[in-house]
PDB file of C-alpha atoms and ligand atoms in Angstrom:
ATOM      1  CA  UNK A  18     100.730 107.449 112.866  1.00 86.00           C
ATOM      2  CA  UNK A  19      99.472 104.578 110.601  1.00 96.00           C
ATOM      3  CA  UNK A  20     100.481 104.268 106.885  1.00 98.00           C
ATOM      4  CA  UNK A  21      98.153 101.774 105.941  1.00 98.00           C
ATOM      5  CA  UNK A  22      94.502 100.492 107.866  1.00 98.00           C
ATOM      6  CA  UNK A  23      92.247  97.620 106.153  1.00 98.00           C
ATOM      7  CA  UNK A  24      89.179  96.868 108.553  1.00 98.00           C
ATOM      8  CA  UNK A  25      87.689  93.325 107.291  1.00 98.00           C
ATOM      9  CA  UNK A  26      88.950  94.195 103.482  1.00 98.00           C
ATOM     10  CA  UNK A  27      86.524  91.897 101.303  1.00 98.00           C
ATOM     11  CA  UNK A  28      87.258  90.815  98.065  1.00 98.00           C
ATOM     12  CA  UNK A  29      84.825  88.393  96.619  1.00 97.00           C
ATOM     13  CA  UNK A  30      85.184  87.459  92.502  1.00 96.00           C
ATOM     14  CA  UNK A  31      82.105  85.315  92.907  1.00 93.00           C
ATOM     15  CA  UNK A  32      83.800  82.132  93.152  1.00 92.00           C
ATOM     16  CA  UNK A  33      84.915  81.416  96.267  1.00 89.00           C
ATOM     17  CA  UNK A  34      88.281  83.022  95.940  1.00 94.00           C
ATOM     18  CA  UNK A  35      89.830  86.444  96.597  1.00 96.00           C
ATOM     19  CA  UNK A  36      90.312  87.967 100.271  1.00 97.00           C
ATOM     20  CA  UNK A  37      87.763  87.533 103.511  1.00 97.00           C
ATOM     21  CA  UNK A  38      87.521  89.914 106.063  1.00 97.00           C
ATOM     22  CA  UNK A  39      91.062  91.322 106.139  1.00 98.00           C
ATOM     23  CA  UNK A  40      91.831  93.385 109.622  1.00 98.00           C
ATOM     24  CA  UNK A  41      95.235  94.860 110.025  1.00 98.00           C
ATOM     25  CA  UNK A  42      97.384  97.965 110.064  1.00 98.00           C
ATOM     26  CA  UNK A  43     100.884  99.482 109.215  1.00 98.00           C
ATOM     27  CA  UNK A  44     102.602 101.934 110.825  1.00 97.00           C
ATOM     28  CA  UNK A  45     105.207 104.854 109.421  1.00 97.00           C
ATOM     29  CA  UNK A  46     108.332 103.380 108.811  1.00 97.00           C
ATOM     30  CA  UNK A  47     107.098  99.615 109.275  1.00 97.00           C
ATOM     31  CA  UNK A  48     108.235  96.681 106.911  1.00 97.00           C
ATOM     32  CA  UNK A  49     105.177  94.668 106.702  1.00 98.00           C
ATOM     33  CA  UNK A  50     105.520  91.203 105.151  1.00 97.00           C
ATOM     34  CA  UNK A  51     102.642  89.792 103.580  1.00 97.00           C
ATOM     35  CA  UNK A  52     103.702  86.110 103.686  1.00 96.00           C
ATOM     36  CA  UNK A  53     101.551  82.998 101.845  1.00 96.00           C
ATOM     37  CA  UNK A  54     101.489  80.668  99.057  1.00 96.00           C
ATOM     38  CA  UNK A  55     100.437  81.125  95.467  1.00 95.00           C
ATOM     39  CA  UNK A  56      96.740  81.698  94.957  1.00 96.00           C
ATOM     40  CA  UNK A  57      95.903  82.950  99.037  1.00 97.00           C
ATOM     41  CA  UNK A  58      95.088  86.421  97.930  1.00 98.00           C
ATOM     42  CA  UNK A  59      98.569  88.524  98.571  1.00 98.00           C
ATOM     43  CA  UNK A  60      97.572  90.237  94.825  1.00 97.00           C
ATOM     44  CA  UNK A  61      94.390  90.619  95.016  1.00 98.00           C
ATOM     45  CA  UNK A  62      94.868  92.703  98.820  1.00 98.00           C
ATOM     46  CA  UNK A  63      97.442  94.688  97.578  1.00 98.00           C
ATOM     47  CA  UNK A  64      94.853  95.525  94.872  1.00 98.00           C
ATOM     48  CA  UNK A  65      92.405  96.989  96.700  1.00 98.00           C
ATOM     49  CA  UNK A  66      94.938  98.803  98.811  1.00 98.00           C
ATOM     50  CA  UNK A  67      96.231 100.603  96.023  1.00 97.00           C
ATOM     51  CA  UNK A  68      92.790 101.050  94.297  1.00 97.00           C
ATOM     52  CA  UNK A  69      92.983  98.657  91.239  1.00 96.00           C
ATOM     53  CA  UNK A  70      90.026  96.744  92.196  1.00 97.00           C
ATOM     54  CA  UNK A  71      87.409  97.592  94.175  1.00 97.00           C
ATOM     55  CA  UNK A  72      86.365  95.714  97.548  1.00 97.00           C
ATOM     56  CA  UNK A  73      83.263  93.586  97.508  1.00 97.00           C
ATOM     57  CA  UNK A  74      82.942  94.877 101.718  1.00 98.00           C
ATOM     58  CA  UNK A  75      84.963  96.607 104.122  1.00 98.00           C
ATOM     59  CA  UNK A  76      87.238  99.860 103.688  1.00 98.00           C
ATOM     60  CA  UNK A  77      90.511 101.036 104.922  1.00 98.00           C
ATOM     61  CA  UNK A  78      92.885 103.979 104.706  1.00 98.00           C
ATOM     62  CA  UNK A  79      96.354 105.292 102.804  1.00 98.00           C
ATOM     63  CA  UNK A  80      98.035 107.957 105.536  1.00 97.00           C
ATOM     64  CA  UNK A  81      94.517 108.867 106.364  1.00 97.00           C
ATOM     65  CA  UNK A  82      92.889 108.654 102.878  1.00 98.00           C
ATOM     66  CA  UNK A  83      90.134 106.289 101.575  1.00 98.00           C
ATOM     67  CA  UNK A  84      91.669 103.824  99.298  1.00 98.00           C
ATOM     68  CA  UNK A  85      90.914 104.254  95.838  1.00 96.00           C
ATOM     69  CA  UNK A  86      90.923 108.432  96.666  1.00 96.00           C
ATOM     70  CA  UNK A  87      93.523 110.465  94.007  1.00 93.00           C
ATOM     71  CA  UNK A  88      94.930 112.064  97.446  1.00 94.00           C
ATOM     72  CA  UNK A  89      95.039 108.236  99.007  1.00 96.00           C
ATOM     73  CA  UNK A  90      97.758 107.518  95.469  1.00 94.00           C
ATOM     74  CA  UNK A  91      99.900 110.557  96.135  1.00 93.00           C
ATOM     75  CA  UNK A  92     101.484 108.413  99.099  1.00 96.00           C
ATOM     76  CA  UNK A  93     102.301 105.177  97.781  1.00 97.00           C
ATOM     77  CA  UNK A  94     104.416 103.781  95.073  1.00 96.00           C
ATOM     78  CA  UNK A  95     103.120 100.010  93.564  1.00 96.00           C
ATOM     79  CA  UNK A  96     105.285  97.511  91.790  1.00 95.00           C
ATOM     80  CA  UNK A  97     102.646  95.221  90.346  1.00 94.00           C
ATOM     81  CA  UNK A  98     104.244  91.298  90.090  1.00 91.00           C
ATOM     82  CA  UNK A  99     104.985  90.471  85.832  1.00 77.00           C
ATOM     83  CA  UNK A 100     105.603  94.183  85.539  1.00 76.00           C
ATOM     84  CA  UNK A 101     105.464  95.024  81.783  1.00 79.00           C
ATOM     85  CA  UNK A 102     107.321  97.665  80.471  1.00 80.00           C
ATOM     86  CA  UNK A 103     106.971  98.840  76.915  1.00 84.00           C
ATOM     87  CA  UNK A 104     109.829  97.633  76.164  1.00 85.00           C
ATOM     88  CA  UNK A 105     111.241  99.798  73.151  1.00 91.00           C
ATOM     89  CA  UNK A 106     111.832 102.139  75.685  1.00 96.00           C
ATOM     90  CA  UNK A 107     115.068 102.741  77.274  1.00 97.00           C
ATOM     91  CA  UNK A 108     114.852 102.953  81.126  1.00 96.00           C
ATOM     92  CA  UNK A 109     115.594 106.427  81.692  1.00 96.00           C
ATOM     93  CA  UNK A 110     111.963 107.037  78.982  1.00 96.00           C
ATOM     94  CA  UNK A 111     109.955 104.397  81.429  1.00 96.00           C
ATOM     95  CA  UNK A 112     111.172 106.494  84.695  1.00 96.00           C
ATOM     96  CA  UNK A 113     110.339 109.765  82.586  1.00 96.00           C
ATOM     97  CA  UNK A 114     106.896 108.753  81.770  1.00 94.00           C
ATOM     98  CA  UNK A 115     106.104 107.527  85.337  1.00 94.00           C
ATOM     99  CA  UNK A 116     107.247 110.588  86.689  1.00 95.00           C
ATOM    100  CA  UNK A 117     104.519 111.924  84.471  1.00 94.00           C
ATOM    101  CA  UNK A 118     101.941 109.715  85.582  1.00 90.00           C
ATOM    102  CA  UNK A 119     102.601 110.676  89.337  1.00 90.00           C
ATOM    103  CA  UNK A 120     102.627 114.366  88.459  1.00 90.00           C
ATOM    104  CA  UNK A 121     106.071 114.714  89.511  1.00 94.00           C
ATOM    105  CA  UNK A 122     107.297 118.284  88.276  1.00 95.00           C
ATOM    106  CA  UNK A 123     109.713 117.871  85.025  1.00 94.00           C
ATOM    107  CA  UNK A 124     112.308 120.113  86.780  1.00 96.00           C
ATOM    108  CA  UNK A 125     111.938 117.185  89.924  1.00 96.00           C
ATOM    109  CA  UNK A 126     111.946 114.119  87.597  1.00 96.00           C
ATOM    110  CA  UNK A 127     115.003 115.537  85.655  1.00 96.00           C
ATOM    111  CA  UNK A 128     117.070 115.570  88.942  1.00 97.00           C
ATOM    112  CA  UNK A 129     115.291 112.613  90.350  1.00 96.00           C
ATOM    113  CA  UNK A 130     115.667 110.289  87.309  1.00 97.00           C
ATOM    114  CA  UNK A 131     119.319 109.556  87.200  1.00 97.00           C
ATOM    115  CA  UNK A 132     119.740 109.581  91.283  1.00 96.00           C
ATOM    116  CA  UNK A 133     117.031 107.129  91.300  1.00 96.00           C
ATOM    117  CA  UNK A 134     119.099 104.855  88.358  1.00 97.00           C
ATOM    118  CA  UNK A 135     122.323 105.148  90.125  1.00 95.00           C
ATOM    119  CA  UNK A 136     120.242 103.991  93.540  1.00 94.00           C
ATOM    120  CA  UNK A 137     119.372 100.821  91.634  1.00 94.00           C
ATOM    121  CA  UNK A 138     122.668 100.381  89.693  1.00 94.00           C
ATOM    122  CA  UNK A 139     121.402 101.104  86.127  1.00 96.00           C
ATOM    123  CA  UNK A 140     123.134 104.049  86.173  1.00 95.00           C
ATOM    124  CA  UNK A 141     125.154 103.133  83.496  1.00 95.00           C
ATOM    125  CA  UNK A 142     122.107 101.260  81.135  1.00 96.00           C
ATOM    126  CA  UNK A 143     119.609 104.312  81.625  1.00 96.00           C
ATOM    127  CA  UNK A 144     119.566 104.639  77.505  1.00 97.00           C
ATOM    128  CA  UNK A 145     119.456 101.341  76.974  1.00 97.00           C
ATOM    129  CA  UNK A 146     115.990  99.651  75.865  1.00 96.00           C
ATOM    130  CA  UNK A 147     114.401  97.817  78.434  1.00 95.00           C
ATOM    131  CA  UNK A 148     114.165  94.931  76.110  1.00 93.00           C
ATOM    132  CA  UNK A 149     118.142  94.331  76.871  1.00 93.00           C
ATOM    133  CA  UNK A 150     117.640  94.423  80.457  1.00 94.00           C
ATOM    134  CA  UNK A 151     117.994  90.995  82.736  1.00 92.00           C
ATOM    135  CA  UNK A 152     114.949  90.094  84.633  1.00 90.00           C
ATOM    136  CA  UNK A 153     117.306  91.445  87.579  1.00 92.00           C
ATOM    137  CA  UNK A 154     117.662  94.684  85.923  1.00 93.00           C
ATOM    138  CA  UNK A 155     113.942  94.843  84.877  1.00 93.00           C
ATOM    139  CA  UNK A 156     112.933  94.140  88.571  1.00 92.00           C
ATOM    140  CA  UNK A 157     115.216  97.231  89.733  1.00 94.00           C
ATOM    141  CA  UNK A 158     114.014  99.509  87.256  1.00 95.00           C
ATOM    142  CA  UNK A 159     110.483  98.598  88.610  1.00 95.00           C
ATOM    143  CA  UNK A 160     111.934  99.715  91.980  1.00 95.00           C
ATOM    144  CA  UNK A 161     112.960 103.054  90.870  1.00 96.00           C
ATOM    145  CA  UNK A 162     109.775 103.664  89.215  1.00 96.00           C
ATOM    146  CA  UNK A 163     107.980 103.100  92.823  1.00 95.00           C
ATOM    147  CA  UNK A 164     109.939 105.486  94.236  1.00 96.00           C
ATOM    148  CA  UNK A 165     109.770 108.656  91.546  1.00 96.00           C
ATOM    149  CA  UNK A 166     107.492 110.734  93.583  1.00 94.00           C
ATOM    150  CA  UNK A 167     109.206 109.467  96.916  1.00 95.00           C
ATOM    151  CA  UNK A 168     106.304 108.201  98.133  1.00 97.00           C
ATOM    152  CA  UNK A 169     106.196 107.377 101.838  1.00 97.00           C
ATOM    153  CA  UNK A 170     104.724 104.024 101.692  1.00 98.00           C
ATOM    154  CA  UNK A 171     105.328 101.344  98.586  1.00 98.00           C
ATOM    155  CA  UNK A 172     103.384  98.365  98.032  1.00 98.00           C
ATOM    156  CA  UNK A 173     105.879  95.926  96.489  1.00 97.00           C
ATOM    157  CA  UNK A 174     103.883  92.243  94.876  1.00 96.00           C
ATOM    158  CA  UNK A 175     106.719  89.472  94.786  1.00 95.00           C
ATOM    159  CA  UNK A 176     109.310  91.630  93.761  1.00 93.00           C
ATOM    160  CA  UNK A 177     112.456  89.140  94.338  1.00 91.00           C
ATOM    161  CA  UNK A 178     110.395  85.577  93.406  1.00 83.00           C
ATOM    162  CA  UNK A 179     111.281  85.422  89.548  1.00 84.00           C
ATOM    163  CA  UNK A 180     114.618  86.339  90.108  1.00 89.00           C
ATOM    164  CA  UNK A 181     118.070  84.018  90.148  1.00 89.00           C
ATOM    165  CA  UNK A 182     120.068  84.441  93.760  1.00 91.00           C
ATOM    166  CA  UNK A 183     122.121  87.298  92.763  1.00 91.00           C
ATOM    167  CA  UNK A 184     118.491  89.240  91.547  1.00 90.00           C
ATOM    168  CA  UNK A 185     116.951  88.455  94.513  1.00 91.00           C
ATOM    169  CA  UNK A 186     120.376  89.371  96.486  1.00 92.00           C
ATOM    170  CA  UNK A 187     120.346  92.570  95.228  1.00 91.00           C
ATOM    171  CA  UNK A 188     116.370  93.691  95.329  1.00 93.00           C
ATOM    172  CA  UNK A 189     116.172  92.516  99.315  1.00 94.00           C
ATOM    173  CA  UNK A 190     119.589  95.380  99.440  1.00 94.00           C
ATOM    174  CA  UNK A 191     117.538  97.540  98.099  1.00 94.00           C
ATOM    175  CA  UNK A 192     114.622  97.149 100.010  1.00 96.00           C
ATOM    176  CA  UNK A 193     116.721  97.534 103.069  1.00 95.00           C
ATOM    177  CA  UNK A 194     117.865 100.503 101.809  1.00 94.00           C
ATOM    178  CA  UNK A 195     114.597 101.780 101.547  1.00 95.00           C
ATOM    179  CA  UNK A 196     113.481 100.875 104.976  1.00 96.00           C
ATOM    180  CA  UNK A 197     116.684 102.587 106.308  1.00 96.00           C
ATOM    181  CA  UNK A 198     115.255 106.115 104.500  1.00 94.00           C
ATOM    182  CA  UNK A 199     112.391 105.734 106.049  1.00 96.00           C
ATOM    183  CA  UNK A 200     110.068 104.124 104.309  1.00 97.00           C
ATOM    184  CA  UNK A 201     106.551 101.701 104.786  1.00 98.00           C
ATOM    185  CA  UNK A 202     107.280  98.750 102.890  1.00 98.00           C
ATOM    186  CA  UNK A 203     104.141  96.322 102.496  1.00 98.00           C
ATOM    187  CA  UNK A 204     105.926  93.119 100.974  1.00 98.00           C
ATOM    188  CA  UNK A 205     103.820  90.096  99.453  1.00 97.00           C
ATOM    189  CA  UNK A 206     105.987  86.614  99.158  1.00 95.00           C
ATOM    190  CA  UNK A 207     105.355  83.657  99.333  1.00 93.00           C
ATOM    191  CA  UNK A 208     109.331  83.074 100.501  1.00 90.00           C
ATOM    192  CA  UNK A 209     110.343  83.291 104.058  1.00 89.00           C
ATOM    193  CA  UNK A 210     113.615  84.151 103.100  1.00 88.00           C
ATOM    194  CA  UNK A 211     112.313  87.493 101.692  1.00 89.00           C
ATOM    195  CA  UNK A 212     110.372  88.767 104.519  1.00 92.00           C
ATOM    196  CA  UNK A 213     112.126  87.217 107.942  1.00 90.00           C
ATOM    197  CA  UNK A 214     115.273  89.608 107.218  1.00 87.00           C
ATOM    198  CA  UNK A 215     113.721  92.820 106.845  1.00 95.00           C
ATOM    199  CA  UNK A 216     110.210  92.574 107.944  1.00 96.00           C
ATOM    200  CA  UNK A 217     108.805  93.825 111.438  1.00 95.00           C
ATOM    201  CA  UNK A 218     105.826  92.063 111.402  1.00 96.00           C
ATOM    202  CA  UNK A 219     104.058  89.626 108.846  1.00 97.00           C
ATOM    203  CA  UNK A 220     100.801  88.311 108.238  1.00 97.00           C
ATOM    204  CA  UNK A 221     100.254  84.513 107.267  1.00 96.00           C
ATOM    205  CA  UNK A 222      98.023  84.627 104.858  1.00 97.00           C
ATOM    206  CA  UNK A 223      96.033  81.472 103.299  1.00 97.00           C
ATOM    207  CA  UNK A 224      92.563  80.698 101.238  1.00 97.00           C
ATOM    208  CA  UNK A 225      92.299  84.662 101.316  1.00 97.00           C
ATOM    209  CA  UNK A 226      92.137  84.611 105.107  1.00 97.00           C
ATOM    210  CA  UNK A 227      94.641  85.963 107.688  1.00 97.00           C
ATOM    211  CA  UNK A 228      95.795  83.231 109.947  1.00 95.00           C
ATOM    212  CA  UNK A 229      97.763  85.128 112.638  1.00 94.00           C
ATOM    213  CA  UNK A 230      99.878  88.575 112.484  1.00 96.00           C
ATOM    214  CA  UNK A 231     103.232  88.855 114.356  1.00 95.00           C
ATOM    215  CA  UNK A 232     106.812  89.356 114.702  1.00 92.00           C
ATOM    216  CA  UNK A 233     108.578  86.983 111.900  1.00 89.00           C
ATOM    217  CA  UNK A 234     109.684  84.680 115.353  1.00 87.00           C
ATOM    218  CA  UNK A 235     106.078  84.545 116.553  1.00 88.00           C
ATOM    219  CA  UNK A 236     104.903  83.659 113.503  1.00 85.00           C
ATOM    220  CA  UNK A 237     107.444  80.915 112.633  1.00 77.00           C
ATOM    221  CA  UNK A 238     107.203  79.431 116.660  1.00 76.00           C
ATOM    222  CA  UNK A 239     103.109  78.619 116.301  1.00 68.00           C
ATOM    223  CA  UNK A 240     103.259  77.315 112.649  1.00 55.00           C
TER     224      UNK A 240
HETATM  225  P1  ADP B  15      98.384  85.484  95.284  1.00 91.47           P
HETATM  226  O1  ADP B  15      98.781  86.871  94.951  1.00 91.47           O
HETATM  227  O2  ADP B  15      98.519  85.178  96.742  1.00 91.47           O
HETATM  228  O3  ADP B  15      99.056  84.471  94.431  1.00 91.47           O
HETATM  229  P2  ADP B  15      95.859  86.241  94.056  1.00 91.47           P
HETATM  230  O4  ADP B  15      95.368  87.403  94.842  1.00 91.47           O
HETATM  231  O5  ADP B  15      96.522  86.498  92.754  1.00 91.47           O
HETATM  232  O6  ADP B  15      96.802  85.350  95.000  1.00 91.47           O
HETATM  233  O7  ADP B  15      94.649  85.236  93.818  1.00 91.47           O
HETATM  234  C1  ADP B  15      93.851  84.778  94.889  1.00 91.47           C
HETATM  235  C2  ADP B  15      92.810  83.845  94.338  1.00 91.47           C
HETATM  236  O8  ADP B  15      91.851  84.595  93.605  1.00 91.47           O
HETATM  237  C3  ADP B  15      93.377  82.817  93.380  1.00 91.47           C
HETATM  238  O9  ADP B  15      92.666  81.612  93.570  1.00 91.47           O
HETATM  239  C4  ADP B  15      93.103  83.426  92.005  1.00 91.47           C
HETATM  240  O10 ADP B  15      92.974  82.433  91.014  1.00 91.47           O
HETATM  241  C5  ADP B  15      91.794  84.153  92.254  1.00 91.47           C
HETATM  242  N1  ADP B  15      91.639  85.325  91.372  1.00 91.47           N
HETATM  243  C6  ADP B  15      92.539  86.324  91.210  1.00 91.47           C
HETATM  244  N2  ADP B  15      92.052  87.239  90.359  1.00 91.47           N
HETATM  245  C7  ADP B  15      90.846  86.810  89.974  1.00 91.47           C
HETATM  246  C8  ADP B  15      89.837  87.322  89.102  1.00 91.47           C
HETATM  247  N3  ADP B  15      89.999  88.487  88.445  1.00 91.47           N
HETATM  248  N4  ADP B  15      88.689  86.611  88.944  1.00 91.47           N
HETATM  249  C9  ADP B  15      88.530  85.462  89.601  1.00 91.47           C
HETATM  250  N5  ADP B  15      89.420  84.901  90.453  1.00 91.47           N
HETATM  251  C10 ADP B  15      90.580  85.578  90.638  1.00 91.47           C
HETATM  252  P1  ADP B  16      98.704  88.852  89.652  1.00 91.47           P
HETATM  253  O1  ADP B  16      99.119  87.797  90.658  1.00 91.47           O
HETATM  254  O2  ADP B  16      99.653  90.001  89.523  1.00 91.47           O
HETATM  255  O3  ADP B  16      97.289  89.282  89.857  1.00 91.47           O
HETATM  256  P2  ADP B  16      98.049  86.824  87.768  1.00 91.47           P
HETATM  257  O4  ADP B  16      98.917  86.241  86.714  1.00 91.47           O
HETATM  258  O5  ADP B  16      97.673  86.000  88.962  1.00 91.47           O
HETATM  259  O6  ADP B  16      98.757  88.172  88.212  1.00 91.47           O
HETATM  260  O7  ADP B  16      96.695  87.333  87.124  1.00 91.47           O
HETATM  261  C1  ADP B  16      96.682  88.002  85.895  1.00 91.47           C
HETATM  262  C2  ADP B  16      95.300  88.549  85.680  1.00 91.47           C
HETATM  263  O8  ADP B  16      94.327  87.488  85.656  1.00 91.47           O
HETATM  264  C3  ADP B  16      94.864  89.462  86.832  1.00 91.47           C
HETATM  265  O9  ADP B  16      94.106  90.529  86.311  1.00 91.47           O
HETATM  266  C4  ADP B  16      94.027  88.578  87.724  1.00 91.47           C
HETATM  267  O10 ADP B  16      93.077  89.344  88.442  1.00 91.47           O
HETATM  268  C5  ADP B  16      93.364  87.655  86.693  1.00 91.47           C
HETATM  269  N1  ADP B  16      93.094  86.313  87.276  1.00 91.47           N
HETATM  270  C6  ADP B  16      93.912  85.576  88.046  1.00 91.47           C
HETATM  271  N2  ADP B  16      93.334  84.430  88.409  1.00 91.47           N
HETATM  272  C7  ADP B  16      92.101  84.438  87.832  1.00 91.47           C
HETATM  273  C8  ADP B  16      91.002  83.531  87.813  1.00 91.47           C
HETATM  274  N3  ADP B  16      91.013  82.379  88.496  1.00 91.47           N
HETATM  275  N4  ADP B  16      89.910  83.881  87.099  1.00 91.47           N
HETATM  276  C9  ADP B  16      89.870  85.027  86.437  1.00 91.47           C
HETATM  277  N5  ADP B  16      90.863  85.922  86.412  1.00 91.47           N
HETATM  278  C10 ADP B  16      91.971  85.635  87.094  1.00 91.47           C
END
């Protein structure tokens, strides 16, 4: 089946800029890279996809569910790029109160919590304040908090770009680890390094417009 549909997406902020006409889809299990340069529009899709902003035309679909819908968010998990945590909170408090926000049952979160902190090697720092984590760290804990109500699909917005090698090392390891469990990953970068390694398909996308969709080789032969 399809995770994911957008059928000519719109996203106009009045000046000029945002996304045009954005046609593609994503199916179970798929790593989708979303691949273009600061400013094309990678943030602003991913927004409407996960119902932050509203398209100016167009629609599209979550496993079946209008975007936007409260059944369409029960199958996704979203780390938004500059995540900001409150940051007197330890990690183990921010995974606690997502779990909240998804509805995921307190017996549920209290097993899921420290699996999901050992998955992303803060198993260890879990009472620790946020505000001692590494960018690395804070970047992995944003990764476990996409996953508390192991959603099928997450929507992941530069995830590895702020980060030194070894951060960005170790968030593409876990991304891989996700895809091996399963999951739809929809990846914005603007780094070929991040999507040509795990992705099965990317868009190129530039001036909020889609230039071609394809296999990472396809893409990289016509460019
Ligand atoms: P990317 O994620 O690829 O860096 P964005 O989706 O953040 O791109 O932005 C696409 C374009 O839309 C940019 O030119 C940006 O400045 C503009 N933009 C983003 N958000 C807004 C907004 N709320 N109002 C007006 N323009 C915006
Ligand atoms: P992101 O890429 O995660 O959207 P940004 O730093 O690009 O983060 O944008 C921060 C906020 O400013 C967002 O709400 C975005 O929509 C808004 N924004 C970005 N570019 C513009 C712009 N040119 N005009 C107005 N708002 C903008």
């Amino acid at each position: 089946g399809l995770a994911i549909t957008a059928h000519e997406l719109t996203k106009d902020y009045g000046n000029g800029r945002g996304c045009r006409s954005i046609t593609i889809t994503v199916g179970e299990g798929e790593a989708f890279g979303f691949l273009g340069p600061n400013g094309a529009g990678k943030s602003t899709f991913v927004k409407m996809l996960v119902g932050l902003i509203r398209q100016t035309e167009g629609h599209g679909t979550i496993c079946g569910h209008p975007i936007g819908s409260l059944e369409a968010r029960r199958h996704f998990g979203y780390l938004p790029e500059l995540y900001r945590y409150q940051e007197w909170l330890s990690g183990e408090e921010v995974l606690q109160l997502h779990a909240r926000l998804c509805d995921v049952e307190a017996s549920e979160a209290k097993r899921r919590i420290p699996e999901l902190l050992d998955l992303v090697g803060l198993g260890l720092r879990g009472k620790d304040r946020v505000k001692m984590y590494s960018k690395g760290m804070q970047q992995r804990l944003g990764l476990a908090c996409a996953l508390v109500n192991d959603p099928p699909i997450v929507f992941l917005d530069e995830p590895a770009s702020a980060l030194d090698p070894l951060g960005r090392r170790d968030v593409r390891e876990l991304l891989r680890l996700m895809k091996a469990q399963g999951k739809t990953i929809f990846l914005n970068s603007h780094l070929l390094e991040d999507v040509e390694l795990l992705c099965d398909r990317v868009a190129l996308l530039n001036n909020g417009q889609i230039l071609q969709v394809g296999s990472v080789a396809d893409v990289l032969h016509e460019t």
